[in-house]
Structure formats: C-alpha cells, structure tokens
Amino acid sequence: MKQLPEFIKGLVAEGKLKHTVDENLSVDWPWTKIAGPCSVEGGPGDACNIVDIAKEMKRLGANAFRAGAYKPCTYPVTETKTNGWKEGLREEGLQLLKLVKEETGLPIVTEIMHDKQLTDETLDIVDVVQVGTRNAQNYDLLDALGHIEKPILLKRGLYGQLEDMLGAAERIMAGGNTRVAICPRGVGGGPSYRHVFGSIWSPDLMVIPALNEVTNMPVIYDPSHATGYRNFVPAISKAALAAGAHGLIIECHPDPENSISDPDQAIDYNTLSTIF
Ligand code: PEP
Ligand code: MN
C-alpha cells in the first residue's frame, strides 16, 4: 500500500480523489514507445508522406505512431504562410492516419480537441486519444472521454500542478474509462531556456516519481515538448526513464528543421534509433 502524502489523504477523505489513487488501479498500457512528427503534413504524392515516416518509426522500434491532425497553436496560423496547412489537416489528416494504420498496423495516437469530435468514424481511426496541454482543463472534453472505450493520453496542462493532473484524470475515470496515462510534457512559466536556446519550456522530471508515489497510472513522458530543443531530447528521455517513466512520446521527422510545426524539437531518424 502506498503511503499517501497528507494533502492527498485529505482529498481522498473529502471524496475528491478516488480513482487515480486506488491501489487496485491497474492499467493495461502497451503504448510505451510513441513516435512520429508533430503534425500530419501530407500523404502519398506529397513532399512529406506520413505513411513513409510511419514505416520508418516502426522499423526503428516504435510501438505506436503519433502525429497531430488537429493542432492548436499558440498563435493562429494562416494558410498562406504554410502552403495550405492551417493548424492541422484536420479531417483530411485523420484520413491519412487511417492509411498509416492500414499500411503499418501501428496504433494511432492523436489529439482530439473537442468533445464534438468524438464521432464513431474518428474513434475508428484513433487508438489512443491525446488530450493536448491546452485542453487539459477542457472539462466537457474530459467528461466525454470518460464514456468512450479508448485509452487516453492526458498531457499535463501548461501550468498544471499535481492536483490539476490528478483532477483531470479523475474526471475521465469518473465516467468509467480507467485506461488513462498521464503525460508530463514540460512546464512554462518557470525557469525557461528562452534566452539561450530559444525554448520557453523546462523539463518537469520530479513529477514522474511524484505521480508514481500516489497513483498507479502509467506515466508517458514527452521529452520533445519538455525541452523544445532537439539536442536535449536524448538526455531528457534517459532522465525520464531513470526517474520512473513507463514510456516516451517523441517527435521525429525526416527533415527536422523543416517540420511544419515544432521544427526546433523534432529529432531525426538516427537519433530516435539511438534513444529506442
Ligand atoms: C503535440 O503533441 O504536438 C502537442 C501539441 O503537444 P502539447 O499539447 O503538449 O503542446
Ligand atoms: Mn508538437
């Protein structure tokens, strides 16, 4: 039995924390090596073909594929600047992910931004629903995710405290869906490396043993968004696993500097193979 810290015990006593701290919670979570580009950029015939990337991810050892079809960006992105890409290829991107699944058999991990997007057609394509950091407090979405039969990769909110992470996971689990992994992905607002490396994020490694101490949820760490800088991704991947993470989700691209989104943090195929 885990020794729960006093403040957690208090929340349990008040009935606010129930599922995530349940010692019997045992989550079947095979998606431990998730890799792929930040965004779905194109398909067969396009310069950056998502199917080719996915085949390479599989060859390098990934057991799930990531890529965003819906991409909330900090600033609105205009189509003219990005050659038709406007914060994700959206429904077209989902169809390309369907093709990836057919061609590679890899399970698809991708972000859903809104409860209205949880249609049967979408859930046929998506194997693990990613909740983005900007949506970690989208309570309508979290409540809706409690009622679907897909596992959830729940990112840490931009400024999420441990309580916020547990509360968000509790919301999903309260609906009956207990297949939730928590995904710390760095924090903003604390000490950042903006002036030296251009990154506004800092890795949040301490939260890994903290989560392991109070929950039985799998912890899948995201070293790409946590660093915002590709040179640091291998070291922080190792650090996260050493700290007790159960798996990693990593951004990887055939031409990292020219990724349509998050170009500073994507790693190349070689680096991914070294990490895996
Ligand atoms: C992503 O995974 O590409 C992403 C947008 O992550 P986050 O929500 O953590 O910023
Ligand atoms: Mn990204």
mmCIF file of N, CA and C in Angstrom, residues 38-41 66 68-79 81-82 85-90 111 113 130 132-135 158 185 200-201 225 251 259-263 265:
data_model
loop_
_atom_site.group_PDB
_atom_site.id
_atom_site.type_symbol
_atom_site.label_atom_id
_atom_site.label_comp_id
_atom_site.label_asym_id
_atom_site.label_seq_id
_atom_site.Cartn_x
_atom_site.Cartn_y
_atom_site.Cartn_z
ATOM 1 N N CYS A 38 5.309 16.062 -35.365
ATOM 2 C CA CYS A 38 4.326 16.861 -34.625
ATOM 3 C C CYS A 38 2.988 16.804 -35.345
ATOM 4 N N SER A 39 3.012 17.085 -36.660
ATOM 5 C CA SER A 39 1.760 17.194 -37.426
ATOM 6 C C SER A 39 1.721 16.216 -38.584
ATOM 7 N N VAL A 40 0.516 15.876 -38.992
ATOM 8 C CA VAL A 40 0.338 15.212 -40.282
ATOM 9 C C VAL A 40 0.524 16.297 -41.337
ATOM 10 N N GLU A 41 1.546 16.150 -42.185
ATOM 11 C CA GLU A 41 1.834 17.202 -43.172
ATOM 12 C C GLU A 41 1.342 16.853 -44.567
ATOM 13 N N ARG A 66 2.537 8.666 -33.511
ATOM 14 C CA ARG A 66 1.922 9.939 -33.158
ATOM 15 C C ARG A 66 1.997 10.910 -34.335
ATOM 16 N N GLY A 68 -0.250 14.919 -35.239
ATOM 17 C CA GLY A 68 -1.469 15.684 -34.986
ATOM 18 C C GLY A 68 -2.210 16.023 -36.267
ATOM 19 N N ALA A 69 -3.521 15.772 -36.276
ATOM 20 C CA ALA A 69 -4.378 16.230 -37.365
ATOM 21 C C ALA A 69 -5.015 17.566 -36.955
ATOM 22 N N TYR A 70 -5.344 17.661 -35.679
ATOM 23 C CA TYR A 70 -5.834 18.929 -35.117
ATOM 24 C C TYR A 70 -4.696 19.523 -34.296
ATOM 25 N N LYS A 71 -4.251 20.722 -34.644
ATOM 26 C CA LYS A 71 -3.090 21.299 -33.993
ATOM 27 C C LYS A 71 -3.388 22.691 -33.448
ATOM 28 N N PRO A 72 -3.751 22.788 -32.185
ATOM 29 C CA PRO A 72 -3.918 24.127 -31.619
ATOM 30 C C PRO A 72 -2.550 24.775 -31.460
ATOM 31 N N CYS A 73 -2.334 25.933 -32.037
ATOM 32 C CA CYS A 73 -1.045 26.611 -31.921
ATOM 33 C C CYS A 73 -1.211 27.841 -31.034
ATOM 34 N N THR A 74 -0.117 28.265 -30.441
ATOM 35 C CA THR A 74 -0.189 29.401 -29.527
ATOM 36 C C THR A 74 -0.708 30.640 -30.247
ATOM 37 N N TYR A 75 -0.214 30.876 -31.472
ATOM 38 C CA TYR A 75 -0.726 31.970 -32.292
ATOM 39 C C TYR A 75 -1.493 31.374 -33.460
ATOM 40 N N PRO A 76 -2.540 32.036 -33.937
ATOM 41 C CA PRO A 76 -3.240 31.491 -35.093
ATOM 42 C C PRO A 76 -2.317 31.425 -36.299
ATOM 43 N N VAL A 77 -2.385 30.330 -37.032
ATOM 44 C CA VAL A 77 -1.510 30.130 -38.186
ATOM 45 C C VAL A 77 -2.325 30.322 -39.461
ATOM 46 N N THR A 78 -1.808 31.138 -40.370
ATOM 47 C CA THR A 78 -2.580 31.381 -41.595
ATOM 48 C C THR A 78 -2.141 30.422 -42.695
ATOM 49 N N GLU A 79 -3.103 30.073 -43.554
ATOM 50 C CA GLU A 79 -2.835 29.091 -44.616
ATOM 51 C C GLU A 79 -1.815 29.602 -45.619
ATOM 52 N N LYS A 81 0.804 31.376 -45.198
ATOM 53 C CA LYS A 81 2.195 31.265 -44.761
ATOM 54 C C LYS A 81 2.687 29.832 -44.795
ATOM 55 N N THR A 82 1.785 28.879 -44.731
ATOM 56 C CA THR A 82 2.200 27.491 -44.555
ATOM 57 C C THR A 82 1.724 26.593 -45.692
ATOM 58 N N TRP A 85 -1.525 24.520 -45.045
ATOM 59 C CA TRP A 85 -1.650 23.889 -43.727
ATOM 60 C C TRP A 85 -2.120 24.938 -42.728
ATOM 61 N N LYS A 86 -3.246 24.692 -42.067
ATOM 62 C CA LYS A 86 -3.756 25.691 -41.132
ATOM 63 C C LYS A 86 -4.086 25.011 -39.808
ATOM 64 N N GLU A 87 -3.124 24.974 -38.920
ATOM 65 C CA GLU A 87 -3.329 24.322 -37.627
ATOM 66 C C GLU A 87 -3.870 22.914 -37.808
ATOM 67 N N GLY A 88 -3.255 22.194 -38.712
ATOM 68 C CA GLY A 88 -3.610 20.788 -38.893
ATOM 69 C C GLY A 88 -4.420 20.545 -40.144
ATOM 70 N N LEU A 89 -4.256 19.341 -40.697
ATOM 71 C CA LEU A 89 -5.054 18.973 -41.877
ATOM 72 C C LEU A 89 -6.438 18.487 -41.467
ATOM 73 N N ARG A 90 -6.668 18.432 -40.152
ATOM 74 C CA ARG A 90 -7.976 18.091 -39.596
ATOM 75 C C ARG A 90 -8.545 16.797 -40.189
ATOM 76 N N GLU A 111 -4.270 13.887 -31.189
ATOM 77 C CA GLU A 111 -5.038 14.797 -30.340
ATOM 78 C C GLU A 111 -6.450 15.019 -30.860
ATOM 79 N N MET A 113 -9.549 17.689 -29.925
ATOM 80 C CA MET A 113 -9.631 18.952 -29.190
ATOM 81 C C MET A 113 -10.984 19.230 -28.557
ATOM 82 N N GLN A 130 -5.302 11.594 -27.530
ATOM 83 C CA GLN A 130 -4.404 12.503 -26.816
ATOM 84 C C GLN A 130 -5.168 13.760 -26.422
ATOM 85 N N GLY A 132 -4.456 17.422 -25.424
ATOM 86 C CA GLY A 132 -3.342 18.355 -25.506
ATOM 87 C C GLY A 132 -3.235 19.203 -24.253
ATOM 88 N N THR A 133 -2.055 19.773 -24.094
ATOM 89 C CA THR A 133 -1.816 20.556 -22.878
ATOM 90 C C THR A 133 -2.771 21.737 -22.767
ATOM 91 N N ARG A 134 -3.165 22.290 -23.915
ATOM 92 C CA ARG A 134 -4.090 23.423 -23.889
ATOM 93 C C ARG A 134 -5.511 23.010 -23.545
ATOM 94 N N ASN A 135 -5.767 21.716 -23.621
ATOM 95 C CA ASN A 135 -7.109 21.209 -23.336
ATOM 96 C C ASN A 135 -7.182 20.403 -22.046
ATOM 97 N N LEU A 158 -0.598 23.438 -19.244
ATOM 98 C CA LEU A 158 0.527 24.381 -19.364
ATOM 99 C C LEU A 158 1.142 24.748 -18.024
ATOM 100 N N ARG A 185 4.885 17.037 -19.940
ATOM 101 C CA ARG A 185 5.482 17.494 -21.214
ATOM 102 C C ARG A 185 6.187 18.828 -21.030
ATOM 103 N N ILE A 200 10.955 27.913 -24.420
ATOM 104 C CA ILE A 200 10.240 28.517 -23.290
ATOM 105 C C ILE A 200 9.860 27.464 -22.253
ATOM 106 N N TRP A 201 10.275 26.213 -22.479
ATOM 107 C CA TRP A 201 9.838 25.119 -21.594
ATOM 108 C C TRP A 201 10.975 24.625 -20.708
ATOM 109 N N HIS A 225 8.379 18.201 -26.240
ATOM 110 C CA HIS A 225 7.785 19.473 -25.814
ATOM 111 C C HIS A 225 8.417 19.968 -24.521
ATOM 112 N N GLU A 251 8.846 13.409 -30.744
ATOM 113 C CA GLU A 251 8.631 13.946 -32.089
ATOM 114 C C GLU A 251 9.852 13.686 -32.962
ATOM 115 N N SER A 259 10.222 20.762 -40.342
ATOM 116 C CA SER A 259 8.905 20.329 -39.849
ATOM 117 C C SER A 259 7.966 21.522 -39.902
ATOM 118 N N ILE A 260 6.719 21.254 -40.241
ATOM 119 C CA ILE A 260 5.766 22.364 -40.373
ATOM 120 C C ILE A 260 5.396 22.942 -39.003
ATOM 121 N N SER A 261 5.461 22.108 -37.982
ATOM 122 C CA SER A 261 5.263 22.631 -36.622
ATOM 123 C C SER A 261 6.320 22.009 -35.719
ATOM 124 N N ASP A 262 6.682 22.737 -34.680
ATOM 125 C CA ASP A 262 7.724 22.307 -33.730
ATOM 126 C C ASP A 262 9.048 21.897 -34.388
ATOM 127 N N PRO A 263 9.563 22.708 -35.327
ATOM 128 C CA PRO A 263 10.806 22.325 -36.019
ATOM 129 C C PRO A 263 12.052 22.329 -35.125
ATOM 130 N N GLN A 265 12.387 21.104 -32.120
ATOM 131 C CA GLN A 265 12.492 19.985 -31.184
ATOM 132 C C GLN A 265 12.460 18.615 -31.843
#
